[in-house]
Amino acid sequence: MNMKRIYLLYLLLLLQATAGHAQDSSQNYILTRTMLKSDTKSYLSKVVYYDGLGRPFQTVNKAIENTNKKGVSLATLQEYDAAGRETKTWLPAVITPDYLAPASFKSSAPASHGNDSRPYQEAVYETSPQNRIVKQYGAGADWHSGHPVATEFMGNSATAQLRCTRYKVTSAGALEASGDYANGTLNVTRTTDEDGNMSYTFMDKIGRTLLERRMNGSEALDTYYVYDNYGNLCYVLPPAINGNISTDNLNLYAYQYNYDGCNRCIRKKLPGTQYIEYVYDNSDRLTFSQDGSQRALSAQNWTYYKYDQLNRLTEQGLCTNKVTTSGTTVHIMNYYDSYSFIGTQGFTGSNFSTDTSGYGKGALTGQMVAGINGNPVWKAFYYDIRGREVKRVESNAMNGYDVTTTSYSFTNKPLTLTHVHTSGSKSLTEVHTYSYDYADRLSKVQHKLDNNTIVTLAEYTYDDLGRMEQKKLGGTAHSSTYSYNIRSWLTGITGSKFTQTLAYNNSTAGYNGNITAMGWTADGDSHSYTFTYDGLSRLLNATHGAGRFTEKVTSYDKNGNIKGLQRYGQTGASTYGLIDNLSYTLNGNQLNRVDDAVNASAYNGGFEFKDAVKQANEYAYDNNGNLTKDLNKGIEEIQYNSLNLPKLIKFKDQSTITYTYAADGTKLRVEHKIGSSTTRTTYCRNVIYEGSIAKYLLTEEGYVSLDNGEYYYYLKDHQGNNWVVVDQNSNVEETNHYYPFGGVFTNTRNAQPYKYNGKELDTKKGLNWYDYGARMYDAALGRWHVVDPLAEKYYSVSPYNYCMNNPVNAIDSNGEKIVFVNGFLGFGSPTGGSAYWGGTNSSFVRGAQAFLQDKSTYFANIEYNYWRSSTFLRNLDGYNYAKENYSQLINGMNSKDVFHFVSHSMGGAFSEGMIRYLEEQGWTVNTVFHLNAWQPTELYGVKGPLRVDATITNDWVQGLSLPISGNRDIPNADYKIRKKSTKEWKSIHRDLIDDGDFWNINNEMSWNDAMSLIQKWIQQNPNIKVNGN
């Protein structure tokens, strides 16, 4: 390729190139400028230099131009081997000027990384035409010294580690085992991590995963996947099955699925629960569902779903049969396009107004969300000309309203957010102001409450590599600095009131990212832990530096359920010892009883497990797997609402805790009746009431006490645990010290309830549960009490496990969700949703899950009414779809979770609209795959995600949307992959989906190279260096 200076610039920018930041004219390059303001004077510049073969070899994010602040130029270097494959990928380094010859870059790069001799990642390939990576070295000399991620490719055999049982589904739907697969009939991949831990993946010849075998030393933990003759996943057998496929064992441990003649899942059974039934209409839309708890109440108790002509959800609730929506109880009602609902029931307050601008066309404009055991929440949404939400009005649980207005920057980041809260007893107005630095990164958050003085909540500065270097809270209240290793893993937080150090490979040797040692000082009180793990990265020992607060897991079962736990703590005024020596008795994954073998108690009512009873059955569960009894806490009954959230907790002494939720899962109120005392806590967005008195106003970095108007700030560790609370004058109000599984082993002045992971801890009546939103967590036991909403993402472990039993590195949760967005329903694609992609367990979907290393999926079901609809309108439709289905999209996720998108045809622009909305809400979208995008040259998206433009070069359907030039390229794609289809003309448009081999990267060389690069990028750039469930 003979490519000279190619500019992707707006016309006006041609007049504004500055000689001070010129590109190297001897190189081929593409210069891209991203505007930060509408005046075209503020922008970010990126230059990609290409070699003579058109391969990118150096990328420079240039020093910021036209600004008073000095930016730095960051460059990365890519090396290739003789076969044209990526080998060494150099970490970003500071350079001057804006281009360095590769040799000069290599000599100067170590200075940006503590003079480490190997500031690059390296891939080693097998010597075969398939060009598969067999070793992947992380950046850093320590990792290059014999600590790669190694991959081996082999076939199955009769040896213990390579044998695979052959399971099949009979015509009646039963599961059978029929010996082992014959030698050499399966493809086996063995992966060895940096610490020598091995796992195996067995796949058949059409790319389906049959077995995942994880090794814990010499112990094999097997998860089997069993398909029917149509390729539908019918059974998943977790390690606890261990070859026993009796009906009882399957009901306790297995995931079971049934399908109709259209390959739609009509029944699903999770381990230890009763089945869930699904009913669809002729458009494959879910119309009715019923879980085990609903069925226990009445065989006629169903959840229903209604849609409009554009397939948008308009109504959801409960009904009394699965044929017609009779006897309905409406839970959610959605309004679109206009504000004609204003003035109807619930929308009569003066805060609700009719908008005549027309900007709400195609958007969710109103919503009624029923209060389960409470009053409904009424909401209205208002937009600007760019489709951004600029105002939201919603009623609250204190018979008032919360009105939020937002203004945005040119790059769609919030500049101001004004929140007016009213109730019968309180009215307040808060204004958040957001400032950004020269690189459009958040630099300052300010807050004003009513007519009080503006307070700077936080100021952020970044190092030369773009990592947060310092955070100042409350102006002078507290300042923290952050340090990192060459992998950009956090190694230290330093401040006057809280300091933390984290070790990975520089204490006890460990290279796979697990923290091996941690030290901290909170308000002068210092402690430390050293950690050991098993071969599955499950925590074994957390040894306290002084031996006083050690926590150990003495045994796990094959599904990772804790079977034994020891905990040390304070036993007297100056004595320490073993306070818990627990043994767990299980029925499947569910608790039956817990016994404590020691009599010593924690001093002064401190944290511990309290073994209050000695009975055969101390715990019980309902048909959905929710805990209904905990006799050790004196809980005789727990009732749940239709969302599997607690409704009522009843204690033996008749004390109760009552919860009120909205139908979308938002907690509205908690009432504690303990003896003769009743307390009521009400949640109105970030305003927290105790009784009728507004108590707290939560902020980004802490809270405001509404008793005295003082600001308080949280000092957090690497996981967001609140260790210290300081006031605006830097006085310490509270300190907390945590066991690894979240128990507070010592604290001073319990001033506020938000503790471990920043979650609210309810200690009343000895409950000691952390509220994570979707479920409650019991730190004394180190497990959840309800099934993980994302249990099907983690087939190999118990749905009650907390963070894969790795609480030091993980938070709940580092979920990643793959969103599939279908294209136009035609050209071989008769239906949307999962069926568009061949079903939830097709080779394409399973391949995506394996490739992206994630099993959680969401299938958008879109029907495009206008075959040649514009990119702009589909982008807007996608934005509104994400808003309307927001709760479903983020179900089971938290703010550190990330999304991946896979779209086809018209789904390209639609998915970009969804991405735009999700990123406005603060979510990270990691990678986007656009397959045969419709109108690809008009497809632009927000900056951030890695984008892959994959296209069949002879796709005549896509050709109908191309410009006269025939250009098929998506402008801001990071990778462009091209393939010619050999299918008949009717099947070309769907070839990438139906081929079944898209993700296996075993095709022609150019395809293989590109997909290898993408997968390597995904592996090397996780959103957060932890994972959990």
CSV table of N, CA and C in Angstrom, one decimal, residues 363-364 875-890 910-911 913-918:
chain,number,residue,atom,x,y,z
A,363,ALA,N,-38.7,8.5,21.9
A,363,ALA,CA,-38.0,8.3,23.2
A,363,ALA,C,-39.0,7.9,24.3
A,364,LEU,N,-38.5,7.3,25.3
A,364,LEU,CA,-39.3,7.1,26.5
A,364,LEU,C,-39.6,8.4,27.2
A,875,ASN,N,-29.8,5.4,15.3
A,875,ASN,CA,-29.0,5.7,16.4
A,875,ASN,C,-29.9,6.2,17.5
A,876,LEU,N,-30.8,7.1,17.2
A,876,LEU,CA,-31.7,7.7,18.2
A,876,LEU,C,-32.6,6.6,18.8
A,877,ASP,N,-33.1,5.7,17.9
A,877,ASP,CA,-33.9,4.6,18.4
A,877,ASP,C,-33.1,3.7,19.4
A,878,GLY,N,-31.9,3.4,19.1
A,878,GLY,CA,-31.1,2.6,20.0
A,878,GLY,C,-30.9,3.3,21.3
A,879,TYR,N,-30.6,4.6,21.3
A,879,TYR,CA,-30.5,5.4,22.5
A,879,TYR,C,-31.7,5.3,23.4
A,880,ASN,N,-32.9,5.4,22.8
A,880,ASN,CA,-34.1,5.3,23.5
A,880,ASN,C,-34.4,3.9,24.0
A,881,TYR,N,-34.1,2.9,23.1
A,881,TYR,CA,-34.2,1.5,23.5
A,881,TYR,C,-33.4,1.2,24.8
A,882,ALA,N,-32.2,1.7,24.8
A,882,ALA,CA,-31.3,1.5,26.0
A,882,ALA,C,-31.9,2.1,27.2
A,883,LYS,N,-32.5,3.3,27.0
A,883,LYS,CA,-33.1,4.0,28.2
A,883,LYS,C,-34.4,3.2,28.7
A,884,GLU,N,-35.2,2.8,27.7
A,884,GLU,CA,-36.4,2.1,28.1
A,884,GLU,C,-36.1,0.7,28.8
A,885,ASN,N,-35.1,0.1,28.3
A,885,ASN,CA,-34.8,-1.3,28.8
A,885,ASN,C,-33.5,-1.2,29.8
A,886,TYR,N,-33.3,-0.1,30.3
A,886,TYR,CA,-32.1,0.1,31.1
A,886,TYR,C,-31.9,-0.9,32.2
A,887,SER,N,-33.0,-1.1,33.0
A,887,SER,CA,-32.9,-2.0,34.2
A,887,SER,C,-32.6,-3.4,33.7
A,888,GLN,N,-33.1,-3.8,32.5
A,888,GLN,CA,-32.8,-5.2,32.1
A,888,GLN,C,-31.4,-5.3,31.6
A,889,LEU,N,-30.9,-4.2,30.9
A,889,LEU,CA,-29.5,-4.2,30.4
A,889,LEU,C,-28.5,-4.3,31.5
A,890,ILE,N,-28.8,-3.6,32.6
A,890,ILE,CA,-27.8,-3.6,33.7
A,890,ILE,C,-28.1,-4.6,34.8
A,910,PHE,N,-28.1,1.3,15.5
A,910,PHE,CA,-28.9,1.1,16.7
A,910,PHE,C,-28.1,0.8,17.9
A,911,SER,N,-27.1,-0.1,17.7
A,911,SER,CA,-26.2,-0.4,18.9
A,911,SER,C,-25.4,0.8,19.3
A,913,GLY,N,-26.3,3.9,19.3
A,913,GLY,CA,-27.2,4.7,20.1
A,913,GLY,C,-27.3,4.1,21.5
A,914,MET,N,-27.4,2.8,21.6
A,914,MET,CA,-27.4,2.1,22.9
A,914,MET,C,-26.2,2.4,23.7
A,915,ILE,N,-25.0,2.3,23.0
A,915,ILE,CA,-23.7,2.6,23.6
A,915,ILE,C,-23.7,4.0,24.1
A,916,ARG,N,-24.2,5.0,23.3
A,916,ARG,CA,-24.2,6.4,23.7
A,916,ARG,C,-24.9,6.6,25.0
A,917,TYR,N,-26.1,6.0,25.2
A,917,TYR,CA,-26.9,6.1,26.4
A,917,TYR,C,-26.2,5.5,27.6
A,918,LEU,N,-25.6,4.3,27.4
A,918,LEU,CA,-25.0,3.6,28.5
A,918,LEU,C,-23.8,4.3,29.0
